[in-house]
Short mmCIF file of C-alpha atoms in Angstrom, two decimals:
data_model
loop_
_atom_site.label_atom_id
_atom_site.label_comp_id
_atom_site.label_asym_id
_atom_site.label_seq_id
_atom_site.Cartn_x
_atom_site.Cartn_y
_atom_site.Cartn_z
CA ALA S 313 -36.02 -24.90 -81.08
CA PRO S 314 -37.23 -24.52 -77.49
CA PRO S 315 -34.53 -25.11 -74.91
CA SER S 316 -34.39 -28.39 -73.05
CA PRO S 317 -34.79 -28.53 -69.29
CA PRO S 318 -31.56 -28.65 -67.29
CA PRO S 319 -30.00 -32.15 -67.35
CA VAL S 320 -30.17 -34.47 -64.38
CA ALA S 321 -26.76 -35.01 -62.78
CA ASP S 322 -27.07 -38.81 -62.66
CA GLU S 323 -29.06 -39.14 -65.88
CA ALA S 324 -27.27 -42.27 -67.13
CA ALA S 325 -27.80 -44.12 -63.85
CA ARG S 326 -31.46 -43.15 -63.73
CA GLN S 327 -31.91 -44.26 -67.34
CA ALA S 328 -30.46 -47.68 -66.51
CA GLU S 329 -32.68 -48.06 -63.43
CA LEU S 330 -35.76 -47.06 -65.43
CA LYS S 331 -34.99 -49.64 -68.13
CA VAL S 332 -34.60 -52.40 -65.54
CA MET S 333 -37.94 -51.59 -63.89
CA GLN S 334 -39.68 -51.36 -67.28
CA ARG S 335 -38.39 -54.81 -68.19
CA VAL S 336 -39.52 -56.24 -64.85
CA ALA S 337 -43.01 -54.75 -65.17
CA THR S 338 -43.33 -55.82 -68.82
CA GLY S 339 -41.94 -59.28 -68.02
CA LEU S 340 -44.54 -59.77 -65.28
CA LEU S 341 -47.24 -58.71 -67.74
CA GLY S 342 -45.88 -61.21 -70.27
CA ILE S 343 -45.94 -63.99 -67.65
CA ALA S 344 -49.56 -63.15 -66.86
CA PHE S 345 -50.44 -63.38 -70.58
CA LEU S 346 -48.64 -66.72 -70.95
CA VAL S 347 -50.33 -68.17 -67.87
CA PHE S 348 -53.72 -66.94 -69.08
CA PHE S 349 -53.21 -68.44 -72.55
CA VAL S 350 -52.10 -71.87 -71.19
CA ALA S 351 -54.81 -72.00 -68.53
CA ARG S 352 -57.48 -71.03 -71.06
CA LEU S 353 -56.44 -73.89 -73.34
CA LEU S 354 -56.34 -76.51 -70.56
CA GLU S 355 -59.32 -75.32 -68.55
CA PRO S 356 -61.90 -77.64 -70.28
CA ALA S 357 -59.86 -80.67 -69.26
CA HIS S 358 -58.93 -79.33 -65.85
CA PRO S 359 -61.72 -77.14 -64.40
CA TRP S 360 -59.61 -76.12 -61.40
CA LEU S 361 -57.46 -74.10 -63.84
CA GLY S 362 -60.35 -71.64 -63.94
CA PHE S 363 -58.94 -70.07 -60.81
CA VAL S 364 -55.55 -69.70 -62.52
CA ARG S 365 -57.13 -68.40 -65.72
CA ALA S 366 -59.24 -65.82 -63.83
CA THR S 367 -56.24 -64.66 -61.82
CA ALA S 368 -54.02 -64.34 -64.90
CA GLU S 369 -56.79 -62.63 -66.87
CA ALA S 370 -57.34 -60.01 -64.19
CA SER S 371 -53.55 -59.53 -63.84
CA LEU S 372 -53.34 -59.01 -67.60
CA VAL S 373 -56.14 -56.45 -67.57
CA GLY S 374 -54.74 -54.59 -64.53
CA GLY S 375 -51.21 -54.57 -65.89
CA LEU S 376 -52.32 -53.32 -69.32
CA ALA S 377 -54.47 -50.61 -67.76
CA ASP S 378 -51.65 -49.34 -65.58
CA TRP S 379 -49.16 -49.58 -68.47
CA PHE S 380 -51.52 -47.40 -70.50
CA ALA S 381 -51.93 -44.93 -67.60
CA VAL S 382 -48.20 -44.61 -66.92
CA THR S 383 -47.26 -44.38 -70.60
CA ALA S 384 -50.02 -41.84 -71.28
CA LEU S 385 -48.35 -39.45 -68.85
CA PHE S 386 -45.27 -39.08 -71.03
CA ARG S 387 -46.22 -40.08 -74.61
CA LYS S 388 -48.96 -41.50 -76.80
CA PRO S 389 -49.23 -45.27 -76.18
CA LEU S 390 -48.05 -47.17 -79.28
CA GLY S 391 -48.00 -43.80 -81.06
CA LEU S 392 -51.80 -43.82 -81.40
CA PRO S 393 -53.54 -40.40 -81.34
CA ILE S 394 -55.65 -41.28 -78.30
CA PRO S 395 -57.22 -38.25 -76.56
CA HIS S 396 -55.82 -37.16 -73.20
CA THR S 397 -52.49 -38.94 -73.63
CA ALA S 398 -48.92 -37.52 -73.63
CA ILE S 399 -50.24 -35.36 -70.81
CA ILE S 400 -46.91 -33.86 -69.75
CA GLN S 401 -46.08 -32.85 -73.32
CA THR S 402 -49.48 -31.38 -74.13
CA GLN S 403 -50.15 -29.83 -70.71
CA LYS S 404 -46.58 -28.75 -69.94
CA ASP S 405 -47.41 -25.06 -69.64
CA ARG S 406 -50.43 -25.63 -67.40
CA ILE S 407 -48.41 -28.01 -65.22
CA GLY S 408 -45.74 -25.31 -64.87
CA GLN S 409 -48.36 -22.78 -63.79
CA VAL S 410 -49.91 -25.18 -61.28
CA LEU S 411 -46.48 -26.08 -59.90
CA ALA S 412 -45.54 -22.41 -59.60
CA ARG S 413 -48.74 -21.54 -57.73
CA PHE S 414 -48.25 -24.55 -55.46
CA ILE S 415 -44.73 -23.41 -54.58
CA GLN S 416 -45.94 -19.86 -54.03
CA ARG S 417 -48.72 -20.88 -51.64
CA HIS S 418 -47.03 -23.66 -49.72
CA PHE S 419 -43.30 -22.88 -49.86
CA LEU S 420 -43.03 -19.09 -50.17
CA SER S 421 -45.59 -18.04 -47.55
CA ARG S 422 -44.26 -15.87 -44.74
CA GLU S 423 -45.11 -18.46 -42.08
CA VAL S 424 -43.16 -21.22 -43.83
CA LEU S 425 -40.21 -18.97 -44.64
CA THR S 426 -40.02 -17.53 -41.13
CA GLY S 427 -40.16 -20.95 -39.50
CA LYS S 428 -37.44 -22.35 -41.75
CA LEU S 429 -35.18 -19.32 -41.38
CA ARG S 430 -35.48 -19.34 -37.60
CA SER S 431 -34.62 -23.03 -37.46
CA MET S 432 -31.45 -22.31 -39.46
CA ARG S 433 -30.09 -19.91 -36.76
CA LEU S 434 -28.59 -17.66 -39.41
CA ALA S 435 -27.06 -15.17 -36.99
CA GLU S 436 -25.12 -17.89 -35.15
CA ARG S 437 -23.90 -19.37 -38.43
CA VAL S 438 -22.73 -15.98 -39.67
CA ALA S 439 -21.03 -15.19 -36.37
CA ARG S 440 -19.21 -18.52 -36.27
CA TRP S 441 -18.12 -18.10 -39.88
CA ILE S 442 -16.68 -14.61 -39.50
CA ARG S 443 -15.03 -15.54 -36.17
CA ASP S 444 -12.76 -17.96 -37.99
CA PRO S 445 -9.48 -16.11 -38.74
CA ASP S 446 -9.22 -17.54 -42.25
CA ASN S 447 -12.76 -16.48 -43.12
CA SER S 448 -12.42 -13.02 -41.57
CA ALA S 449 -9.14 -12.47 -43.44
CA ARG S 450 -10.70 -13.56 -46.73
CA LEU S 451 -13.77 -11.38 -46.15
CA ALA S 452 -11.63 -8.38 -45.19
CA ARG S 453 -9.45 -8.87 -48.26
CA ASP S 454 -12.47 -9.15 -50.55
CA LEU S 455 -14.06 -6.05 -49.03
CA ALA S 456 -10.87 -4.03 -49.28
CA VAL S 457 -10.18 -5.13 -52.85
CA GLY S 458 -13.77 -4.37 -53.83
CA VAL S 459 -13.61 -0.89 -52.32
CA ALA S 460 -10.21 -0.23 -53.91
CA GLN S 461 -11.43 -1.28 -57.33
CA ALA S 462 -14.61 0.77 -56.95
CA VAL S 463 -12.60 3.85 -55.99
CA GLN S 464 -10.29 3.43 -58.97
CA ALA S 465 -13.22 2.89 -61.33
CA LEU S 466 -15.09 6.05 -60.30
CA PRO S 467 -14.82 8.96 -62.78
CA GLU S 468 -12.58 11.57 -61.20
CA ALA S 469 -14.80 14.57 -61.87
CA ASP S 470 -17.92 12.82 -60.59
CA ALA S 471 -16.12 11.61 -57.47
CA ARG S 472 -14.84 15.07 -56.62
CA GLU S 473 -18.29 16.53 -57.14
CA LEU S 474 -19.86 13.79 -55.01
CA ILE S 475 -17.46 14.42 -52.12
CA ARG S 476 -17.91 18.18 -52.35
CA ASN S 477 -21.70 18.04 -52.57
CA SER S 478 -21.95 15.50 -49.76
CA ALA S 479 -19.81 17.62 -47.47
CA LEU S 480 -21.68 20.80 -48.37
CA ALA S 481 -25.07 19.20 -47.94
CA ARG S 482 -24.12 17.82 -44.53
CA LEU S 483 -22.64 21.11 -43.31
CA GLN S 484 -25.46 23.22 -44.70
CA ALA S 485 -28.02 21.03 -42.95
CA VAL S 486 -26.37 21.61 -39.54
CA GLN S 487 -26.74 24.85 -37.56
CA LEU S 488 -23.18 25.60 -36.63
CA ALA S 489 -23.73 27.95 -33.66
CA PRO S 490 -25.51 25.45 -31.34
CA VAL S 491 -22.90 22.80 -32.19
CA LEU S 492 -20.07 25.18 -31.33
CA GLY S 493 -21.93 26.19 -28.19
CA LYS S 494 -22.23 22.60 -26.99
CA LEU S 495 -18.58 21.95 -27.83
CA LEU S 496 -17.38 25.01 -25.91
CA ALA S 497 -19.77 24.25 -23.04
CA ALA S 498 -18.06 20.87 -22.74
CA VAL S 499 -14.72 22.70 -22.58
CA THR S 500 -15.91 24.67 -19.53
CA THR S 501 -16.24 21.45 -17.54
CA ASP S 502 -13.76 21.53 -14.63
CA ASP S 503 -12.66 25.00 -15.82
CA ARG S 504 -10.71 23.49 -18.68
CA HIS S 505 -11.32 26.66 -20.67
CA GLN S 506 -8.84 28.41 -18.38
CA GLY S 507 -6.20 26.38 -20.17
CA LEU S 508 -7.09 28.35 -23.29
CA LEU S 509 -6.35 31.58 -21.40
CA ASP S 510 -3.04 30.17 -20.17
CA GLU S 511 -2.04 29.22 -23.69
CA ALA S 512 -3.04 32.65 -24.99
CA LEU S 513 -1.00 34.36 -22.26
CA ARG S 514 2.06 32.26 -23.10
CA MET S 515 1.66 33.15 -26.77
CA VAL S 516 1.46 36.88 -25.89
CA SER S 517 4.49 36.60 -23.60
CA ASP S 518 6.50 34.82 -26.31
CA ALA S 519 5.43 37.41 -28.89
CA ILE S 520 6.51 40.31 -26.64
CA GLU S 521 9.85 38.66 -25.91
CA THR S 522 10.52 37.79 -29.52
CA ASN S 523 9.57 41.23 -30.87
CA ARG S 524 11.24 43.50 -28.28
CA ASP S 525 13.23 45.43 -30.90
CA GLU S 526 10.28 45.83 -33.25
CA LEU S 527 8.17 47.10 -30.34
CA ARG S 528 10.91 49.64 -29.37
CA TRP S 529 11.09 50.99 -32.92
CA LYS S 530 7.29 51.15 -33.14
CA ILE S 531 7.15 53.22 -29.95
CA ARG S 532 9.77 55.62 -31.32
CA GLU S 533 7.91 55.99 -34.60
CA GLU S 534 4.63 56.78 -32.87
CA SER S 535 6.19 59.05 -30.23
CA PRO S 536 6.18 62.87 -30.87
CA TRP S 537 9.42 64.24 -32.31
CA TRP S 538 10.10 66.41 -29.33
CA VAL S 539 10.13 63.44 -26.85
CA PRO S 540 13.71 62.34 -26.19
CA GLY S 541 14.67 58.80 -27.22
CA LEU S 542 15.76 58.03 -23.69
CA ILE S 543 12.21 58.49 -22.47
CA ASP S 544 10.94 56.23 -25.27
CA ASP S 545 13.33 53.52 -24.15
CA VAL S 546 12.21 53.84 -20.55
CA PHE S 547 8.58 53.69 -21.61
CA HIS S 548 9.33 50.62 -23.70
CA GLN S 549 11.07 48.84 -20.85
CA ARG S 550 8.30 49.59 -18.40
CA LEU S 551 5.62 48.53 -20.91
CA VAL S 552 7.31 45.21 -21.58
CA ALA S 553 8.06 44.63 -17.91
CA GLY S 554 4.51 45.48 -16.92
CA ALA S 555 3.00 43.18 -19.52
CA GLN S 556 5.28 40.32 -18.54
CA ALA S 557 4.54 40.90 -14.85
CA LEU S 558 0.79 40.92 -15.48
CA ILE S 559 1.00 37.71 -17.49
CA ALA S 560 3.05 36.01 -14.77
CA GLU S 561 0.61 37.23 -12.12
CA VAL S 562 -2.40 35.86 -14.00
CA GLU S 563 -0.67 32.54 -14.64
CA ALA S 564 0.18 32.14 -10.97
CA ASP S 565 -3.19 33.17 -9.49
CA PRO S 566 -6.18 30.87 -10.25
CA ASP S 567 -8.51 33.50 -8.80
CA HIS S 568 -7.07 36.51 -10.59
CA PRO S 569 -9.74 39.08 -11.62
CA LEU S 570 -8.68 38.77 -15.23
CA ARG S 571 -9.42 35.06 -15.08
CA ARG S 572 -12.88 35.76 -13.63
CA ARG S 573 -13.59 38.28 -16.39
CA PHE S 574 -12.42 35.77 -18.99
CA ASP S 575 -14.62 33.08 -17.43
CA THR S 576 -17.65 35.37 -17.53
CA ALA S 577 -17.00 36.46 -21.10
CA PHE S 578 -16.42 32.87 -22.24
CA ARG S 579 -19.63 31.57 -20.68
CA GLU S 580 -21.63 34.50 -22.07
CA PHE S 581 -20.24 33.76 -25.52
CA VAL S 582 -21.26 30.09 -25.20
CA ASP S 583 -24.75 31.14 -24.11
CA ARG S 584 -25.10 33.52 -27.08
CA LEU S 585 -24.02 30.75 -29.47
CA GLU S 586 -26.75 28.49 -28.15
CA HIS S 587 -29.58 30.99 -27.69
CA SER S 588 -28.99 34.28 -29.49
CA PRO S 589 -30.77 34.49 -32.90
CA HIS S 590 -28.39 37.25 -33.99
CA VAL S 591 -25.28 35.19 -33.19
CA LYS S 592 -26.80 32.14 -34.86
CA ALA S 593 -27.56 34.12 -38.00
CA ARG S 594 -24.10 35.65 -38.06
CA THR S 595 -22.50 32.22 -37.58
CA GLU S 596 -24.52 30.82 -40.48
CA GLU S 597 -23.34 33.71 -42.66
CA LEU S 598 -19.74 32.95 -41.76
CA LYS S 599 -20.33 29.26 -42.47
CA GLU S 600 -21.75 30.02 -45.93
CA ASP S 601 -18.80 32.29 -46.68
CA LEU S 602 -16.42 29.51 -45.61
CA LEU S 603 -18.20 26.88 -47.73
CA GLY S 604 -17.94 29.14 -50.73
CA HIS S 605 -14.21 29.61 -50.27
CA PRO S 606 -11.87 27.87 -52.74
CA VAL S 607 -10.23 26.06 -49.84
CA VAL S 608 -13.32 23.82 -49.60
CA GLU S 609 -12.87 22.74 -53.20
CA GLU S 610 -9.18 22.12 -52.56
CA PHE S 611 -10.01 20.08 -49.47
CA ALA S 612 -12.51 17.90 -51.39
CA SER S 613 -9.94 17.37 -54.13
CA SER S 614 -7.29 16.39 -51.59
CA LEU S 615 -9.64 13.85 -50.00
CA TRP S 616 -10.29 12.22 -53.36
CA ASP S 617 -6.60 12.25 -54.29
CA ARG S 618 -5.66 10.57 -51.03
CA ALA S 619 -8.40 7.95 -51.41
CA ARG S 620 -7.35 7.16 -54.97
CA GLN S 621 -3.66 6.97 -54.04
CA ALA S 622 -4.45 4.64 -51.13
CA ALA S 623 -6.55 2.43 -53.44
CA ALA S 624 -3.75 2.32 -55.98
CA ARG S 625 -1.20 1.36 -53.32
CA PHE S 626 -3.45 -1.40 -52.03
CA SER S 627 -4.15 -2.79 -55.51
CA ALA S 628 -0.43 -2.80 -56.27
CA GLN S 629 0.25 -5.16 -53.38
CA ALA S 630 0.27 -8.89 -53.98
CA ASP S 631 -2.61 -9.83 -51.72
CA GLY S 632 -3.11 -6.97 -49.30
CA GLY S 633 -2.67 -9.37 -46.38
CA ALA S 634 -0.80 -7.06 -44.04
CA THR S 635 -2.91 -4.07 -45.00
CA VAL S 636 -6.24 -5.68 -44.13
CA GLN S 637 -5.15 -7.34 -40.89
CA PRO S 638 -6.77 -4.66 -38.67
CA LEU S 639 -10.03 -5.04 -40.60
CA ALA S 640 -9.80 -8.83 -40.40
CA ARG S 641 -9.25 -8.69 -36.64
CA GLY S 642 -12.22 -6.37 -36.30
CA ILE S 643 -14.46 -8.72 -38.26
CA SER S 644 -13.31 -11.71 -36.22
CA ALA S 645 -13.85 -9.79 -32.97
CA LEU S 646 -17.36 -8.91 -34.14
CA GLY S 647 -18.15 -12.59 -34.58
CA GLU S 648 -16.73 -13.39 -31.13
CA SER S 649 -18.77 -10.58 -29.58
CA LEU S 650 -21.98 -11.79 -31.19
CA LEU S 651 -21.45 -15.38 -30.01
CA ALA S 652 -20.88 -14.12 -26.47
CA SER S 653 -24.30 -12.44 -26.32
CA GLU S 654 -27.48 -14.43 -26.83
CA GLU S 655 -29.46 -11.19 -26.82
CA ARG S 656 -27.52 -9.71 -29.72
CA LEU S 657 -27.66 -13.01 -31.59
CA ALA S 658 -31.43 -13.06 -31.15
CA GLU S 659 -31.73 -9.47 -32.37
CA LEU S 660 -29.59 -10.17 -35.42
CA ASP S 661 -31.49 -13.39 -36.10
CA ASP S 662 -34.80 -11.51 -35.95
CA PHE S 663 -33.46 -8.90 -38.35
CA LEU S 664 -32.11 -11.44 -40.85
CA THR S 665 -35.27 -13.55 -40.65
CA ASP S 666 -37.60 -10.60 -41.17
CA PHE S 667 -35.44 -9.14 -43.93
CA ILE S 668 -35.07 -12.35 -45.94
CA ALA S 669 -38.68 -13.44 -45.40
CA SER S 670 -39.98 -10.02 -46.42
CA LEU S 671 -37.73 -9.96 -49.47
CA LEU S 672 -38.80 -13.44 -50.62
CA GLU S 673 -42.45 -12.77 -49.88
CA GLN S 674 -42.30 -9.48 -51.74
CA HIS S 675 -40.78 -11.11 -54.81
CA ARG S 676 -42.49 -14.50 -54.71
CA HIS S 677 -44.62 -13.51 -57.70
CA GLU S 678 -41.40 -13.14 -59.66
CA VAL S 679 -40.44 -16.67 -58.60
CA VAL S 680 -43.78 -17.88 -59.93
CA ASP S 681 -43.22 -16.05 -63.20
CA LEU S 682 -39.71 -17.52 -63.44
CA ILE S 683 -40.99 -21.08 -63.02
CA THR S 684 -43.88 -20.56 -65.43
CA VAL S 685 -41.79 -18.92 -68.15
CA THR S 686 -38.92 -21.41 -67.77
CA VAL S 687 -41.21 -24.44 -68.06
CA SER S 688 -43.05 -22.90 -71.02
CA ARG S 689 -39.72 -22.60 -72.89
CA TRP S 690 -38.79 -26.24 -72.45
CA ASP S 691 -39.04 -28.61 -75.39
CA PRO S 692 -42.14 -30.75 -74.63
CA GLU S 693 -40.60 -34.09 -75.59
CA ALA S 694 -37.32 -33.42 -73.80
CA ALA S 695 -39.21 -32.24 -70.72
CA ALA S 696 -41.30 -35.42 -70.67
CA GLN S 697 -38.15 -37.55 -71.01
CA ARG S 698 -36.40 -35.77 -68.16
CA ILE S 699 -39.42 -35.99 -65.87
CA GLU S 700 -39.79 -39.67 -66.72
CA LEU S 701 -36.15 -40.20 -65.76
CA ALA S 702 -36.83 -38.45 -62.45
CA VAL S 703 -39.98 -40.37 -61.44
CA GLY S 704 -40.45 -43.10 -64.04
CA ARG S 705 -38.75 -45.84 -62.02
CA ASP S 706 -41.20 -45.34 -59.17
CA LEU S 707 -44.12 -45.27 -61.58
CA GLN S 708 -43.16 -48.74 -62.81
CA PHE S 709 -44.17 -50.04 -59.38
CA ILE S 710 -47.70 -48.92 -60.26
CA ARG S 711 -47.57 -51.33 -63.19
CA LEU S 712 -46.26 -54.10 -60.94
CA ASN S 713 -48.91 -53.41 -58.33
CA GLY S 714 -51.61 -53.23 -60.98
CA THR S 715 -50.63 -56.64 -62.31
CA LEU S 716 -50.44 -58.30 -58.88
CA VAL S 717 -53.43 -56.60 -57.28
CA GLY S 718 -55.47 -57.10 -60.45
CA GLY S 719 -54.73 -60.82 -60.34
CA LEU S 720 -55.72 -61.04 -56.68
CA ALA S 721 -58.93 -59.12 -57.36
CA GLY S 722 -59.71 -61.43 -60.32
CA LEU S 723 -59.21 -64.49 -58.12
CA VAL S 724 -61.52 -63.13 -55.44
CA ILE S 725 -64.21 -62.16 -57.95
CA TYR S 726 -64.05 -65.56 -59.70
CA THR S 727 -64.26 -67.41 -56.36
CA VAL S 728 -67.19 -65.34 -55.15
CA SER S 729 -69.00 -65.84 -58.47
CA LEU S 730 -68.63 -69.63 -58.15
CA LEU S 731 -69.93 -69.57 -54.61
CA LEU S 732 -72.95 -67.53 -55.59
CA SER S 733 -73.78 -69.60 -58.64
#
């Protein structure tokens, strides 16, 4: 059987109100019939009752006509197979189509949607909502839990492959040499690259001091057999002392020639990174070799393992309250920042309005199809009953008005006819 339309929340109350109005309208029609019958019987003896009879007669006709019209909307009057009755039941599908097109043209047009959305001040509402600490905490918790569950649900092999491919695709799309050049060029600001030379000199000095004995034995091994060991030791001492003295001299003198040569070489290297095709090509070759190294695969795997472990730790907590506090504070601060700037609120409001209006306008045909299909699936009799419950009480006033206005019209017509006769 076709499904019934969704029930009305206050169906029992509406049913009671409808019954009361039906009794009132029918009772008034019965009074009109009784008055007409009595006046018709007594009119020969009392001619003035002609006015009463004419009024009651017209009321009876008007009330019956409007009863027929109202009843014919929902069912066949008295169950008789009269054409063009039970309109809602027989024309349910066409009514659904007309209603859907009406909503599409007059409620889902971009002008109507945009005007309504702008009047709602969506950006301000969102900002005020997320500014509230309770709301920001709940939103942060929901976001974190959702991300944690999504991470745990991802297939391990696919996740590793996704991370690896994403990293490779991003790195392969970037020319490494110009990026390195810009990074090193930033280092040269205020001669900060000289700090690299200082660090390198300290490392060399520490290496010489730490490996004095190894250096002495290396000199002896490389020295000819006929050179006395005493001379090797003297050469070793002078070599170490000279190197240490040179390092100390360079460290102490900001204008040392070695520093100037290092500065020139460093800046030339930066320039070649940014402009030399040969250096760029060689850097790209080194990058490809690095991306093909097993360490990249291990790095991608470690990223996934850490993400999954973090998600598991978060899910194991009772509510994640302490964990998401930084995120909650950030969300709340975002709301506060938006409320403090009318310009940003206006920009966000424009974005939300355009996005929602475009989305609804783009899919309004689907809304029409939804209404049409839903109405077509309703049981005709149940649909008529529900619609009657929704509007039937008001329609009973048509019957009341028909009875009263009909009587007044009958009185006027009867009076005019007497005056013209």
